[in-house]
XYZ file of C-alpha atoms in Angstrom:
484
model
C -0.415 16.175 -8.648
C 0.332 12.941 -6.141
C 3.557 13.190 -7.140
C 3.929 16.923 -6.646
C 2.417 17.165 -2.897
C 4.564 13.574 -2.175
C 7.452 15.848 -2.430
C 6.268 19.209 -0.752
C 5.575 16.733 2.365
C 8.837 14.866 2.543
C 10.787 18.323 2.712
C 9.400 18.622 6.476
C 8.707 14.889 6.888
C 10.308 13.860 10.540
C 12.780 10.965 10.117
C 14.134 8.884 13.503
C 17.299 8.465 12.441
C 19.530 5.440 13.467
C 23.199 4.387 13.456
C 25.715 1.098 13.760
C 25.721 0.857 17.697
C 28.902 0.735 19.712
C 29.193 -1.841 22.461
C 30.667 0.276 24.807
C 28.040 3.112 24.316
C 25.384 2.929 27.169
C 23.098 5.613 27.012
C 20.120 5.196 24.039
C 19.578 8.780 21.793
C 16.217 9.016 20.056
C 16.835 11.601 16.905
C 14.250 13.081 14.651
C 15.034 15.513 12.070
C 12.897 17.918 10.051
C 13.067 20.494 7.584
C 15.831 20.866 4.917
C 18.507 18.455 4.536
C 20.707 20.818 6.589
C 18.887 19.851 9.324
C 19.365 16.391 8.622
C 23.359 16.569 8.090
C 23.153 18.461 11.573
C 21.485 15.380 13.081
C 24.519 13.611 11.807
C 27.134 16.476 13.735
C 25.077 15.983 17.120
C 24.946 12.041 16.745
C 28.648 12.474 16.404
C 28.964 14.526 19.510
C 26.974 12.160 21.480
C 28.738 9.113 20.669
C 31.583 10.043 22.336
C 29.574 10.804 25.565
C 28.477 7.059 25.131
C 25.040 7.197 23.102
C 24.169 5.208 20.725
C 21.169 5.568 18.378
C 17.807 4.192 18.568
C 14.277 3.970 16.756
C 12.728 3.123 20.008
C 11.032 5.992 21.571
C 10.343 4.131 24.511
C 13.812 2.766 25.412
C 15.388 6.758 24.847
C 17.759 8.505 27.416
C 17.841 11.421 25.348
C 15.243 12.381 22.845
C 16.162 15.145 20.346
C 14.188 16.591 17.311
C 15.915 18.917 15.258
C 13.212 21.397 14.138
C 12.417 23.550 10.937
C 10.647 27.328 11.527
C 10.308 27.824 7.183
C 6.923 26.535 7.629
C 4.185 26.793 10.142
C 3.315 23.588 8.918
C 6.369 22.210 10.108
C 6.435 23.797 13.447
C 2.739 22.387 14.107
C 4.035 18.904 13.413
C 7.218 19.492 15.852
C 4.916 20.614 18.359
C 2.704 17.503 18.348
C 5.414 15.268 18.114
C 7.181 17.071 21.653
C 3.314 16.510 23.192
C 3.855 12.759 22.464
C 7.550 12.861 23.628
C 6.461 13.869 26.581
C 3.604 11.663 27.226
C 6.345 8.654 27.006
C 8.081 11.057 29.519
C 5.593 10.362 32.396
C 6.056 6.675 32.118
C 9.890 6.936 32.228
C 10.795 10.403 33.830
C 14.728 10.106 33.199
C 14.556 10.685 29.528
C 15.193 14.210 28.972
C 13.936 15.633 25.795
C 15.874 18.399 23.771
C 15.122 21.021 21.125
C 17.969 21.528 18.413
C 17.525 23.927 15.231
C 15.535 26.548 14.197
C 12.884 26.596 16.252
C 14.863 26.074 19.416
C 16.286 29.618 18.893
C 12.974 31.327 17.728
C 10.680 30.020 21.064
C 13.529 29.547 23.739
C 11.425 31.186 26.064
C 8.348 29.325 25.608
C 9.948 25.476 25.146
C 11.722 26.379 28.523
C 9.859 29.074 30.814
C 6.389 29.029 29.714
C 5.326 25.516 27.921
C 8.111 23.605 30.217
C 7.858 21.608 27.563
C 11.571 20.321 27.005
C 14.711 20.234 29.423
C 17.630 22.227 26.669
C 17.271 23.934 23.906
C 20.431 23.863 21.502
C 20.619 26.742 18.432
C 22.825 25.401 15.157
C 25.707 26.995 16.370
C 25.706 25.319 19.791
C 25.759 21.445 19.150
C 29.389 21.269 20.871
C 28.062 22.583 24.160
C 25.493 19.726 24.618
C 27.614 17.737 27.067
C 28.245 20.895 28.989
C 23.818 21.501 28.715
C 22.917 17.430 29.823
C 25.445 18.486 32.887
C 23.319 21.304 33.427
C 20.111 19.543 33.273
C 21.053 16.488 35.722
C 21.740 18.722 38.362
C 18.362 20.108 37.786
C 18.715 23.198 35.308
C 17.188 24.011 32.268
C 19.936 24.164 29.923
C 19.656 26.799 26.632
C 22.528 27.755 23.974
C 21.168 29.817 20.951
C 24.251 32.044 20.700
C 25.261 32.150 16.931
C 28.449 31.952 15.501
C 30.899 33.555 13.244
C 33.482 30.945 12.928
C 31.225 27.530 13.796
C 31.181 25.185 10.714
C 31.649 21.622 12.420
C 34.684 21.385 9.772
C 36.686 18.851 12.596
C 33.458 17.149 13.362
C 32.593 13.369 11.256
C 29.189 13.358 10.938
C 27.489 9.605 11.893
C 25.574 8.639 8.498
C 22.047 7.954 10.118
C 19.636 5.765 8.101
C 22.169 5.542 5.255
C 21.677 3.697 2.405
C 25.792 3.504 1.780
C 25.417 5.032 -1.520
C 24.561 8.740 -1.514
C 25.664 11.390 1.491
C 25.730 14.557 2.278
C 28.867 17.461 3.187
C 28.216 20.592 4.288
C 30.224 23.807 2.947
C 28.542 26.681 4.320
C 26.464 27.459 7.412
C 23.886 30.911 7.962
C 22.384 33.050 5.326
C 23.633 37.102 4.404
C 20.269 36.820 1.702
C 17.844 38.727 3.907
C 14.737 37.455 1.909
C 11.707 39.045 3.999
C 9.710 36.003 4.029
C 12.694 33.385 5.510
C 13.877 32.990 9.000
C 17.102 31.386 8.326
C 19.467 34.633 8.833
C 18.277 34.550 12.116
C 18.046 31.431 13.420
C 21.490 29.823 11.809
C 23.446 33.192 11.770
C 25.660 35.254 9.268
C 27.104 33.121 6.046
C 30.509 31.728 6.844
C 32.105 28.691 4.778
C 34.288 25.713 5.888
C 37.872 25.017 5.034
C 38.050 23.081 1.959
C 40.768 20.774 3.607
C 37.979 19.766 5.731
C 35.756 19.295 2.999
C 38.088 17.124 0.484
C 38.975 14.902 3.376
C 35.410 14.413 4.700
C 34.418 13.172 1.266
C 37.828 11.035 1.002
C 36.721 9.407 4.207
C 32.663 8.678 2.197
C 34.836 7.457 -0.771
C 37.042 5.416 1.510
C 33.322 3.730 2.933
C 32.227 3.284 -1.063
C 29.882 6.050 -0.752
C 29.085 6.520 -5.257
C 27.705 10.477 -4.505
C 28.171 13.183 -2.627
C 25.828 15.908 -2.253
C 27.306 19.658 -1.003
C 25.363 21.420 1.156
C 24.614 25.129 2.353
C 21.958 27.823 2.528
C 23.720 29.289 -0.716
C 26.170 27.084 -1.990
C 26.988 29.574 -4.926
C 28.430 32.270 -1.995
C 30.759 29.731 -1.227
C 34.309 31.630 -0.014
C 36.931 30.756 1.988
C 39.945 32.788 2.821
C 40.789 31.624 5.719
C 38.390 31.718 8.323
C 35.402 33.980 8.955
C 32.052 35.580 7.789
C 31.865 36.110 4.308
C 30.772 39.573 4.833
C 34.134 40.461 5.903
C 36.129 39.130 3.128
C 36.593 42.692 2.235
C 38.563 43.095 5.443
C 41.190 40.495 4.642
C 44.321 40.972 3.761
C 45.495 41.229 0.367
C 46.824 37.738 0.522
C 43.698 35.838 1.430
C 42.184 37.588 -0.789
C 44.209 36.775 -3.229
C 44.475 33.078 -2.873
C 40.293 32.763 -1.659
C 38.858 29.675 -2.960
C 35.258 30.113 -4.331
C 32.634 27.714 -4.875
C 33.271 26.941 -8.890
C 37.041 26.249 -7.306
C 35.454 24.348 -5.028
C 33.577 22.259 -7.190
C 36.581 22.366 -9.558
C 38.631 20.440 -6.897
C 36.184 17.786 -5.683
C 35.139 16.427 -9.376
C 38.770 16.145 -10.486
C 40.027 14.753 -6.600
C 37.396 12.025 -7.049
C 36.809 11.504 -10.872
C 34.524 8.069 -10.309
C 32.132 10.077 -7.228
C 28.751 11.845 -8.372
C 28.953 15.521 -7.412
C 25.201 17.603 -6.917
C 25.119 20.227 -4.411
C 21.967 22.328 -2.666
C 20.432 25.296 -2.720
C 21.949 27.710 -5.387
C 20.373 31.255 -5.585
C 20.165 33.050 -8.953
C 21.762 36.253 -7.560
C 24.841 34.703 -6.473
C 25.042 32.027 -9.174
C 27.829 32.970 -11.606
C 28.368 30.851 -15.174
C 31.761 30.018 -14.019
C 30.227 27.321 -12.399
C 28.326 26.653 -14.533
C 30.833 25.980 -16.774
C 32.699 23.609 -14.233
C 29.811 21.358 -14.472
C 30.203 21.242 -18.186
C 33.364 20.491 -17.732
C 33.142 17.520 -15.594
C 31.571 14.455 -16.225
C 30.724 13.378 -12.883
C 29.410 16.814 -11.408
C 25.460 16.129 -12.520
C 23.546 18.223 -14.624
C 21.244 19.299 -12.303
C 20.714 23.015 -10.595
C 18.028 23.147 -7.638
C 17.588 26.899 -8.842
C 14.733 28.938 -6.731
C 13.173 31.793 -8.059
C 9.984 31.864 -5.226
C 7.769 34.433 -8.182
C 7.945 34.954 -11.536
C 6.263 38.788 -10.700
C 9.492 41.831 -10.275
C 7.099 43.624 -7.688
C 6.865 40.467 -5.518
C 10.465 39.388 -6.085
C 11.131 43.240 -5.118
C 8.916 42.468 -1.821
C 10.529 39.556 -1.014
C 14.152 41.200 -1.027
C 15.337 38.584 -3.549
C 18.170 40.594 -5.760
C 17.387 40.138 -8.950
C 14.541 40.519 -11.699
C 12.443 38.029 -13.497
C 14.481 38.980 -16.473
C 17.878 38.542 -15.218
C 16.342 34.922 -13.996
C 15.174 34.143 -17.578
C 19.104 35.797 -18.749
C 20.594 33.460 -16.439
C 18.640 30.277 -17.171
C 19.423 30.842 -21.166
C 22.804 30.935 -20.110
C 22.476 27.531 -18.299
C 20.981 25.894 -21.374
C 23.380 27.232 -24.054
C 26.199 25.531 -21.632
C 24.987 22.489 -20.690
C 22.040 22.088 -23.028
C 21.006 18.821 -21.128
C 20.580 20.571 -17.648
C 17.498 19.833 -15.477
C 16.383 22.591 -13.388
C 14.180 22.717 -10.465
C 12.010 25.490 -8.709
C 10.751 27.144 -5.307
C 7.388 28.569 -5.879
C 5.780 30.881 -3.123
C 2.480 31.737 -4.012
C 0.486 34.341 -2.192
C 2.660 36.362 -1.281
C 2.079 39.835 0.372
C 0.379 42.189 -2.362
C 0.224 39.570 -4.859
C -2.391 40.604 -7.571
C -3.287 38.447 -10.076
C -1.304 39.701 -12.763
C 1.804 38.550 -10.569
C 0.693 35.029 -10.659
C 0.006 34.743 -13.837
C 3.569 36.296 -14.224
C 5.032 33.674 -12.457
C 2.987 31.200 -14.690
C 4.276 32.500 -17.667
C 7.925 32.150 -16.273
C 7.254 28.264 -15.246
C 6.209 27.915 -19.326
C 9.370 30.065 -20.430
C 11.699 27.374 -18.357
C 9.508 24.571 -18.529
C 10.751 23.037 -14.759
C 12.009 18.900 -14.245
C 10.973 19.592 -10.366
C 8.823 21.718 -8.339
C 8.590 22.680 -4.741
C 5.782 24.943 -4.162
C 3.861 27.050 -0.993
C 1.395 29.053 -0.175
C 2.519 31.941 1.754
C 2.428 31.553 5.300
C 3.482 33.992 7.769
C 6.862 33.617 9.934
C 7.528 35.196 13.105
C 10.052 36.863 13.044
C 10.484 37.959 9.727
C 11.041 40.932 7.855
C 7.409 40.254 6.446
C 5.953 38.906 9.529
C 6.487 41.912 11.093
C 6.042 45.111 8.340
C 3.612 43.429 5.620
C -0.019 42.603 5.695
C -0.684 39.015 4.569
C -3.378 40.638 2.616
C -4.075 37.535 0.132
C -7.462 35.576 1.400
C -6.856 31.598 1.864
C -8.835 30.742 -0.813
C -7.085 32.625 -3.167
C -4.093 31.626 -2.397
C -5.025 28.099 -2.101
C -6.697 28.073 -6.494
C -3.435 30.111 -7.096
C -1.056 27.305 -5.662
C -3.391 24.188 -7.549
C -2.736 26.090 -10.924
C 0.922 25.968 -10.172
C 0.968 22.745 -9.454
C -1.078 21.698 -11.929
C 1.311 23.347 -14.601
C 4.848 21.383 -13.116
C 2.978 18.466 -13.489
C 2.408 19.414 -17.261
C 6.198 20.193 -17.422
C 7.753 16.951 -14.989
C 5.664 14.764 -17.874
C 7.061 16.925 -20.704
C 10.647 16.875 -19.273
C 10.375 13.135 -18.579
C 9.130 12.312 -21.988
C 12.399 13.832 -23.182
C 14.037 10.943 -21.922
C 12.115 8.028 -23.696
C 14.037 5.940 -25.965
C 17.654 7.025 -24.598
C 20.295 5.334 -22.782
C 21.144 6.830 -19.632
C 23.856 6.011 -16.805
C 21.331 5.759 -13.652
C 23.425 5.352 -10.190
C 21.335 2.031 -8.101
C 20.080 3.428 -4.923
C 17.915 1.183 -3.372
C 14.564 -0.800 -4.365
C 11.325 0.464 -5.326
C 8.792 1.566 -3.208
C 5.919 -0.132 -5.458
C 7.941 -3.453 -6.748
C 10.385 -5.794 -4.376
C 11.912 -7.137 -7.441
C 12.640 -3.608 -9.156
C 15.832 -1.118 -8.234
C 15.527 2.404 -8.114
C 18.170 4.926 -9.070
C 19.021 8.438 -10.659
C 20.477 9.611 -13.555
C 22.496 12.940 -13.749
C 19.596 15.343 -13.776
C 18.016 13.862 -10.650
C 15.269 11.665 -12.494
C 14.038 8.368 -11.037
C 14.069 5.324 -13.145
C 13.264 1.697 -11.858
C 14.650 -1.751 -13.178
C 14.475 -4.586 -12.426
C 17.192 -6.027 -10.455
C 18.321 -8.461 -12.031
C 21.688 -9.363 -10.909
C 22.629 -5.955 -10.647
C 23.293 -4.832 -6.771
C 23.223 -1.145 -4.254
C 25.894 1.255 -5.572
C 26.010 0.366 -9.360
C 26.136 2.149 -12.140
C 24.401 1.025 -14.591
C 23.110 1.946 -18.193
C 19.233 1.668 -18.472
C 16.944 2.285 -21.867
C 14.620 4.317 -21.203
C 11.154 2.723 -22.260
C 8.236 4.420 -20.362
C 7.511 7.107 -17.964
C 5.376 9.385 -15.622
C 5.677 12.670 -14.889
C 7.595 11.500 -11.819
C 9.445 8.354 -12.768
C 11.238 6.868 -15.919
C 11.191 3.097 -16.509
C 13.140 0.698 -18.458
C 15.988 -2.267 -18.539
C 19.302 -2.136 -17.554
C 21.789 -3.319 -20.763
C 24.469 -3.092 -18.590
C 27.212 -1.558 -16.381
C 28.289 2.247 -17.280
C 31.664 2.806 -17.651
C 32.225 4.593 -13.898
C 32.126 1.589 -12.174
């Protein structure tokens, strides 16, 4: 169960995020990210931005010109923690009033009015689609202005923009392919606070990766809301694709083409990519991964209730059977396939025949990984605002230790799978728990450590698997794979 709430916490787990530093740069930016690791590639766009108006990064609070945190509404967990980080932000502000402090994100469109007007709390507040205009805002604010762009986009996808690689460890990074949302879920925020699903030009996507391979970057993870709705036909929301003419339509690239191109472009680079959804999923892609040796064999795959009447609540568009259709599908193609879930628990409505709906699903699939919630209400919302969180705390809070405690029943099962094998594991960086020990993953996502030996960051090696946990494999490296 350590395990389990270890990595519920790091998905909204602030990181200051620092850089090389230029000489010339002057000016000190003090970034902290939370939320998805969108929000943490966008950290990476803005740090970009402002190093060409002559910032460079720090992990001094105290020394910052400019302190931004990029903020996460999915959670009010998250938001609380934002919130008591900008009271301590601006505690350091008293002692040295010519920092300014800056919202980005989620949040900064969802409370505008009460960061600016009513809390006075920050000095801009930047929405996802606005990072370019943040010169054009810190003019605004040293002449005395509050300075706010929320204004979403239907062409914005930072395609021309090189993202910095804050706090990299020179061996895994991360390309965005789509920004916004068309899903609608009732229970997320993310249609409306990054926009309408558009996806970038995969010209700009082949040669952002060519310039991570160029730096000896070993994998690349693609990014988006909804990878699967990946489309590009020239420009634009997908929503309007229909609308096209018959030659983009024609000659549209979609995300199995997509993934098609990267994995044979760059045969010795790791391909994963974040978050699918089931609806949009089609086995064309999933047959591309089969196909390719160096896309991994693992599918962060949400489902958020195993119950039809809550996935029916929640707006997700499909049923518990088509899920279970679809995830038989995944295992008669790529048999070795890890999988990994969203769980919301709680939900509004949710009887206990739902939950133990959803627990019967988690035995049918038998999940690697687990990310699971209670339901808590977001502002905002299609929920928030037209269903009664009817399901009392306590509830809610047995429901969400039973689901945990089954994932834990299933990581052990699924990493017991793996004793006794040989597996390619790509070196990462060392062990938490042991100095002298690497850690690294194999293609479905599982942790292994090593020891080091004379083995160094960015290998591939092959490591028998010997013992494990329900969170970690361990075992000795008998050698380097055949990708390096």
């Amino acid at each position: 169960m350590e395990h389990i709430e270890k990595v519920i916490d790091e998905r909204i787990q602030g990181k200051a995020l620092v850089t090389k530093n230029k000489k010339e740069n002057t000016k000190k930016l003090f970034i902290e990210s939370y939320g998805c690791q969108m929000n943490m590639n966008d950290s990476e766009i803005v740090a970009s931005i402002l190093d060409k108006q002559g910032y460079n990064t720090t992990q001094i609070l105290e020394e910052a010109d400019l302190v931004m945190v990029n903020t996460c509404s999915i959670r009010e967990k998250a938001e609380t923690t934002v919130r008591k980080r900008l009271q301590k932000y601006n505690k350091v502000k008293r002692i040295n009033p010519k920092m300014k402090v800056g919202v980005l994100g989620c949040m900064a469109e969802r409370l505008k009015e009460k960061f600016l007007e009513e809390e006075k709390i920050v000095d801009l507040v930047v929405g996802p689609d606005a990072y370019r205009d943040i010169p054009n805002l810190l003019e605004e604010v040293s002449e005395g202005r509050d300075a706010v762009n929320v204004i979403l986009s239907k062409e914005e996808t930072y395609g021309d923009v090189s993202p910095v690689r804050l706090n990299s460890n020179g061996v895994t990074a991360f390309v965005s392919i789509t920004r916004g949302c068309d899903n609608m879920c009732t229970f997320c925020v993310v249609p409306f606070t990054r926009g309408r699903e558009r996806s970038r030009d995969p010209k700009s996507i082949l040669e952002e990766i060519q310039s991570m391979v160029d730096q000896n970057y070993k994998e690349i993870t693609l990014l988006g809301q909804n990878v699967d709705s990946f489309l590009w036909y020239g420009g634009g929301l997908k929503k309007d694709f229909n609308k096209a003419s018959e030659m983009a339509q024609a000659t549209a690239v979609g995300f199995a083409e997509l993934l098609d191109m990267c994995a044979t472009k760059f045969p010795k680079t790791r391909f994963r990519f974040s978050t699918s959804n089931p609806q949009d999923m089609k086995l064309d892609v999933i047959h591309t991964m089969a196909k390719h040796k160096n896309i991994c064999k693992y599918l962060h795959l949400p489902v958020q209730s195993g119950s039809n009447a809550m996935l029916k609540a929640m707006n997700r568009q499909h049923t518990r059977e088509e899920y279970m259709e679809l995830v038989d599908n995944i295992f008669k193609i790529v048999p070795e396939m890890s999988l990994s879930q969203d769980m919301i628990v709680g939900f509004c409505g949710e009887t206990e025949q739902d939950h133990q709906d959803t627990l019967e699903l988690m035995k049918y699939v038998k999940y690697d990984f687990g990310f699971m919630f209670s339901y808590s209400e977001r502002p905002g919302t299609l929920a928030g605002n037209k269903m009664e969180d009817d399901v009392p705390f306590e509830t809610k809070k047995r429901r969400l230790q039973e689901v945990i405690d089954l994932q834990q029943e299933h990581a052990l099962y699924r990493t017991q799978q793996h004793l006794g094998k040989t597996e390619e594991f790509l070196i990462e960086g060392t062990s938490k728990k042991n100095p002298n020990e690497w850690k690294g993953r194999n293609t479905q996502n599982t942790v292994a450590v090593f020891e080091k030996g004379d083995y160094k960051l960015g290998d591939f090696v092959m490591v028998k698997v010997e013992d494990c946990t329900s969170a970690t494999l361990k075992g000795t490296v008998v050698g380097y794979s055949d990708n390096n």
